[in-house]
């Protein structure tokens, strides 16, 4: 029953995320209606849901959620194993968390590549901000790091890989990449923040994918390698990276769409509600979510710390289950 309930929760969570992302994808690539004199007509809800950005965003977000949760959980068990290497519960839990989080982490750069190529075609101004690309040019370089300076129209201190951006975004090293200067100044997102967030996401993703591949190599040689302190320390250090990358990813998507809340249809400034008296509901919901967050953390902590600490028998005999 416990396992079945777990499967139900996992599927429900996945479906909920995929459907929520459909709404966000629609804000990036609005579809399923015609706008006549500022009024939406010929509304087709299914076409709106199945908008062009949905598939790439939903796959990327679902993988991101598994990678972030898997690494966060792996970090907890790595920490416990650093103190008690023989603990069977934490060994099994680490292996499960790394399998889920690691598989997702290795797939994320692949899915991110699909996202980036979609953004290059569908939202070129967002791509230009993500990459700190000010000039429209053929054979555009890929910039690692660097500080976009909107006033001077250049990205300083970046390591540039010649033709890398044209190659990645269009699979052609000589393809033309539109720069921010191709768009009206008032339609630029903030290149400094969007570029920085994109770099953080990709850096976290690269570190997580590297640890996941290394874990697979270690486990292939001997599962004992997974509980060696240097590897456990690496897992512990990577444990918050997925959550950082998720926040950075949403920063890219949301700030990269500015000044629009629904791209090309409604500006964020127009969407700000003029309704007053929101301080009370805001304070109430903040307190509610804080209380829910604290109780979830407390319950999870209790579950983990009441885990059995018996050692794994050397002859592989299954360990009897205990109440604790
Ligand atoms: C490693 C290479 C990665 C690449 C090339 C990449 C690429 C992208 C791109 C281009 C977007 C913008 C999509 C849009 O606005 O339509 C995006 C968004 C996002 N990324 Fe990444 N990403 C990578 C890694 C990660 C990792 C490791 C995580 C989290 C664990 C992550 C989480 C997100 C999230 C939550 C979003 C916003 C939601 C979405 O668009 O699905 N990304 N990513």
XYZ file of C-alpha atoms and ligand atoms in Angstrom:
367
model
C 0.000 0.000 0.000
C 2.877 2.307 0.863
C 4.533 1.680 -2.503
C 1.248 2.099 -4.408
C 0.545 5.359 -2.579
C 4.059 6.524 -3.450
C 3.535 5.754 -7.148
C 0.226 7.665 -7.063
C 1.862 10.691 -5.439
C 4.740 10.611 -7.944
C 2.412 10.437 -10.967
C 0.112 13.111 -9.523
C 3.070 15.405 -8.879
C 4.428 14.896 -12.399
C 1.042 15.555 -14.027
C 0.465 18.635 -11.898
C 3.871 20.073 -12.861
C 3.360 19.333 -16.567
C -0.062 21.073 -16.534
C 1.191 24.094 -14.574
C 4.055 24.487 -17.039
C 1.504 24.544 -19.891
C 0.206 27.855 -18.485
C 3.723 29.267 -18.257
C 4.594 28.060 -21.749
C 1.448 29.826 -23.043
C 2.751 33.099 -21.563
C 5.945 32.577 -23.587
C 4.227 31.388 -26.787
C 0.550 32.426 -26.637
C -1.713 30.312 -28.893
C -5.362 29.246 -29.221
C -7.068 32.646 -29.655
C -7.361 35.628 -31.956
C -7.031 39.150 -30.616
C -9.562 41.591 -32.108
C -9.635 45.156 -30.713
C -7.972 43.941 -27.510
C -10.549 41.163 -26.998
C -9.677 37.459 -27.245
C -11.966 35.684 -29.739
C -12.076 32.181 -31.303
C -10.716 30.786 -28.046
C -9.565 27.168 -28.318
C -8.484 25.974 -24.836
C -6.843 22.777 -26.111
C -4.769 24.662 -28.685
C -3.819 27.131 -25.917
C -2.683 24.259 -23.675
C -0.775 22.532 -26.458
C 1.109 25.750 -27.327
C 4.473 25.421 -29.132
C 6.600 25.958 -25.969
C 4.804 23.352 -23.829
C 6.657 20.156 -24.789
C 10.205 21.478 -24.359
C 9.402 23.381 -21.154
C 7.455 20.516 -19.553
C 10.190 17.940 -20.258
C 12.915 20.300 -18.989
C 11.007 21.251 -15.829
C 10.105 17.626 -14.996
C 13.733 16.519 -15.374
C 14.826 19.562 -13.337
C 12.438 18.596 -10.535
C 13.738 14.994 -10.414
C 17.374 16.151 -10.550
C 16.862 18.774 -7.827
C 14.955 16.404 -5.507
C 17.274 13.458 -6.194
C 20.409 15.466 -5.411
C 18.850 17.114 -2.340
C 17.883 13.697 -0.925
C 21.259 12.179 -1.897
C 22.980 14.992 0.032
C 21.096 14.110 3.230
C 22.097 10.437 2.992
C 25.670 11.309 2.024
C 25.874 13.427 5.179
C 24.559 10.541 7.292
C 26.970 8.069 5.653
C 29.925 10.344 6.364
C 29.150 9.712 10.039
C 28.117 6.045 9.760
C 29.459 4.374 6.627
C 27.912 0.969 7.334
C 24.311 2.138 7.645
C 22.300 0.005 5.212
C 19.275 2.300 5.115
C 21.386 5.288 4.050
C 23.359 3.198 1.545
C 20.162 2.066 -0.199
C 18.618 5.526 -0.004
C 21.752 7.133 -1.485
C 21.731 4.632 -4.362
C 18.036 5.292 -5.139
C 18.395 9.091 -4.894
C 21.501 9.090 -7.106
C 19.815 6.834 -9.675
C 16.796 9.161 -9.958
C 18.670 12.477 -9.630
C 21.703 11.361 -11.633
C 19.689 10.034 -14.598
C 17.733 13.299 -14.745
C 20.931 15.359 -14.378
C 22.561 13.591 -17.347
C 19.438 14.142 -19.500
C 19.049 17.842 -18.537
C 21.774 19.278 -20.807
C 20.213 17.331 -23.722
C 16.741 18.686 -22.949
C 18.215 22.176 -22.302
C 19.687 22.082 -25.805
C 16.156 21.521 -27.229
C 14.884 24.468 -25.109
C 17.676 26.749 -26.286
C 17.090 25.877 -29.957
C 13.368 26.476 -29.538
C 14.010 29.842 -27.818
C 16.446 30.813 -30.614
C 13.652 30.463 -33.196
C 10.629 31.521 -31.129
C 12.005 34.201 -28.751
C 15.279 35.494 -30.273
C 15.424 38.515 -27.944
C 15.441 36.144 -24.916
C 18.275 34.119 -26.475
C 20.250 37.323 -27.116
C 19.869 38.324 -23.423
C 20.732 34.785 -22.217
C 23.937 34.813 -24.251
C 24.918 38.485 -23.798
C 24.735 38.872 -27.591
C 24.329 42.550 -28.528
C 25.253 42.566 -32.242
C 23.529 40.527 -34.937
C 26.249 38.368 -36.454
C 27.007 35.213 -38.389
C 29.230 32.690 -36.626
C 28.347 34.105 -33.173
C 30.586 32.920 -30.303
C 29.386 31.068 -27.195
C 30.163 33.172 -24.105
C 31.116 31.516 -20.843
C 30.797 33.951 -17.947
C 31.206 37.653 -18.667
C 29.286 40.782 -17.710
C 26.844 42.224 -20.253
C 26.992 46.024 -20.284
C 23.759 47.319 -21.854
C 24.997 50.944 -21.909
C 28.111 50.045 -23.937
C 26.403 47.245 -25.905
C 29.060 44.646 -25.132
C 29.741 41.655 -22.851
C 33.059 42.051 -21.055
C 35.397 39.425 -19.518
C 33.654 36.429 -21.162
C 35.533 33.384 -22.418
C 34.409 33.176 -26.057
C 34.200 29.919 -27.993
C 34.272 30.959 -31.665
C 31.037 30.111 -33.590
C 29.809 28.127 -30.576
C 26.468 29.924 -30.223
C 25.572 29.663 -33.926
C 26.463 25.987 -33.802
C 24.479 25.210 -30.645
C 21.433 27.361 -31.422
C 21.043 26.526 -35.126
C 23.325 23.489 -35.669
C 25.242 25.591 -38.195
C 28.545 27.326 -37.251
C 27.812 30.163 -39.728
C 24.165 30.759 -38.802
C 23.074 34.319 -38.089
C 22.186 35.039 -34.442
C 20.065 38.133 -33.805
C 21.576 40.470 -31.210
C 19.701 42.684 -28.751
C 20.388 45.664 -31.037
C 17.989 44.152 -33.593
C 15.092 44.892 -31.217
C 13.664 48.183 -29.878
C 15.473 49.172 -26.658
C 12.222 49.192 -24.630
C 11.672 45.516 -25.517
C 14.960 44.274 -24.102
C 14.965 42.040 -21.053
C 17.720 42.830 -18.533
C 20.761 41.142 -20.177
C 22.887 41.287 -17.010
C 20.390 39.302 -14.898
C 19.234 36.912 -17.647
C 22.801 36.090 -18.739
C 23.938 35.600 -15.118
C 20.964 33.328 -14.330
C 21.584 31.277 -17.481
C 25.261 30.839 -16.570
C 24.347 29.744 -13.024
C 21.828 27.182 -14.352
C 24.272 25.699 -16.867
C 27.158 25.677 -14.346
C 25.050 23.841 -11.741
C 23.761 21.447 -14.422
C 27.274 20.673 -15.665
C 28.533 19.958 -12.125
C 25.556 17.693 -11.381
C 25.889 15.803 -14.678
C 29.634 15.320 -14.039
C 28.992 13.929 -10.527
C 26.230 11.662 -11.910
C 28.504 10.225 -14.610
C 31.312 9.795 -12.086
C 28.905 8.014 -9.716
C 27.901 5.605 -12.510
C 31.587 4.869 -13.184
C 32.324 4.296 -9.485
C 29.255 2.065 -8.999
C 30.155 0.049 -12.091
C 33.556 -0.793 -10.536
C 32.187 -1.480 -7.034
C 29.202 -0.179 -5.083
C 31.623 0.232 -2.127
C 33.149 3.206 -4.011
C 29.939 5.162 -3.516
C 30.486 5.371 0.236
C 34.067 6.630 0.124
C 34.330 9.995 1.943
C 35.645 12.111 -1.007
C 32.706 11.012 -3.172
C 30.201 11.514 -0.327
C 31.621 15.022 0.159
C 31.187 15.774 -3.557
C 27.531 14.628 -3.364
C 27.012 16.747 -0.253
C 28.455 19.835 -2.000
C 26.240 19.260 -5.078
C 23.130 18.680 -3.005
C 21.726 22.275 -3.155
C 22.787 22.857 -6.796
C 19.570 21.478 -8.317
C 17.426 23.861 -6.300
C 19.730 26.773 -7.209
C 19.495 25.744 -10.900
C 15.682 25.552 -10.766
C 15.489 29.097 -9.378
C 18.021 30.298 -11.959
C 16.052 28.535 -14.744
C 12.817 30.258 -13.788
C 14.704 33.558 -13.631
C 15.842 32.974 -17.233
C 12.327 32.128 -18.420
C 10.524 34.926 -16.574
C 13.013 37.826 -16.722
C 13.910 36.785 -20.271
C 10.295 37.439 -21.341
C 10.155 41.000 -19.939
C 8.664 43.547 -20.567
C 5.848 41.123 -21.474
C 3.738 39.014 -19.132
C 2.089 37.401 -22.176
C 4.637 37.797 -24.923
C 3.565 40.272 -27.575
C 0.031 40.533 -26.099
C 0.126 42.091 -22.632
C 2.879 43.975 -20.845
C 3.751 43.141 -17.241
C 2.967 46.762 -16.271
C -0.594 46.288 -17.629
C -1.066 43.085 -15.655
C -0.341 44.600 -12.243
C -3.596 44.494 -10.316
C -4.926 47.861 -9.109
C -6.757 46.126 -6.222
C -5.717 47.402 -2.782
C -5.865 45.685 0.629
C -3.688 42.742 -0.412
C -1.307 43.037 2.545
C -3.487 40.840 4.783
C -3.953 37.876 2.373
C -0.263 38.145 1.474
C 0.759 37.934 5.144
C -1.723 35.066 5.736
C -0.520 32.951 2.804
C 3.132 33.633 3.631
C 2.544 32.461 7.232
C 0.584 29.397 6.010
C 3.313 28.295 3.595
C 6.017 28.962 6.177
C 4.155 26.731 8.666
C 3.676 24.018 6.008
C 7.352 24.238 5.070
C 8.519 23.956 8.679
C 6.247 20.974 9.399
C 7.357 19.199 6.190
C 11.024 19.717 7.132
C 10.340 18.496 10.680
C 8.481 15.364 9.472
C 11.177 14.486 6.930
C 13.909 14.981 9.516
C 12.048 12.646 11.887
C 11.701 9.993 9.162
C 15.397 10.104 8.289
C 16.733 10.118 11.843
C 14.575 7.190 13.005
C 16.111 5.015 10.262
C 17.788 1.796 11.481
C 21.563 1.897 11.820
C 22.337 -1.827 11.609
C 25.334 -2.729 9.469
C 25.071 -4.531 6.134
C 25.863 -8.243 6.704
C 28.995 -9.260 4.824
C 27.377 -12.452 3.410
C 24.475 -10.507 1.831
C 21.783 -12.006 4.143
C 18.711 -9.733 4.045
C 18.358 -7.662 7.199
C 15.041 -8.184 9.026
C 12.766 -5.144 9.085
C 12.343 -3.384 12.399
C 9.634 -1.080 13.708
C 11.997 1.880 13.980
C 22.978 22.026 -18.341
C 22.457 22.597 -19.321
C 21.134 23.353 -19.347
C 20.702 24.062 -20.428
C 21.405 24.219 -21.775
C 19.435 24.654 -20.076
C 18.676 25.469 -20.918
C 17.525 26.139 -20.550
C 16.834 27.117 -21.353
C 17.256 27.554 -22.754
C 15.766 27.568 -20.654
C 14.763 28.650 -21.068
C 13.511 28.035 -21.610
C 12.452 29.045 -21.957
O 12.419 30.169 -21.456
O 11.602 28.682 -22.762
C 15.754 26.855 -19.386
C 14.793 27.013 -18.405
C 14.782 26.314 -17.215
N 15.777 25.469 -16.750
Fe 17.451 24.905 -17.757
N 19.113 24.291 -18.787
C 20.132 23.501 -18.300
C 20.199 22.937 -17.029
C 19.224 23.043 -16.057
C 19.271 22.432 -14.748
C 20.422 21.580 -14.222
C 18.111 22.761 -14.106
C 17.619 22.370 -12.720
C 17.984 21.310 -12.050
C 17.339 23.600 -14.998
C 16.103 24.148 -14.703
C 15.391 24.998 -15.518
C 14.075 25.535 -15.191
C 13.271 25.239 -13.917
C 13.694 26.358 -16.248
C 12.373 27.154 -16.371
C 11.233 26.244 -16.777
C 11.332 25.717 -18.170
O 11.560 26.494 -19.104
O 11.184 24.488 -18.328
N 18.042 23.736 -16.165
N 16.843 25.996 -19.346
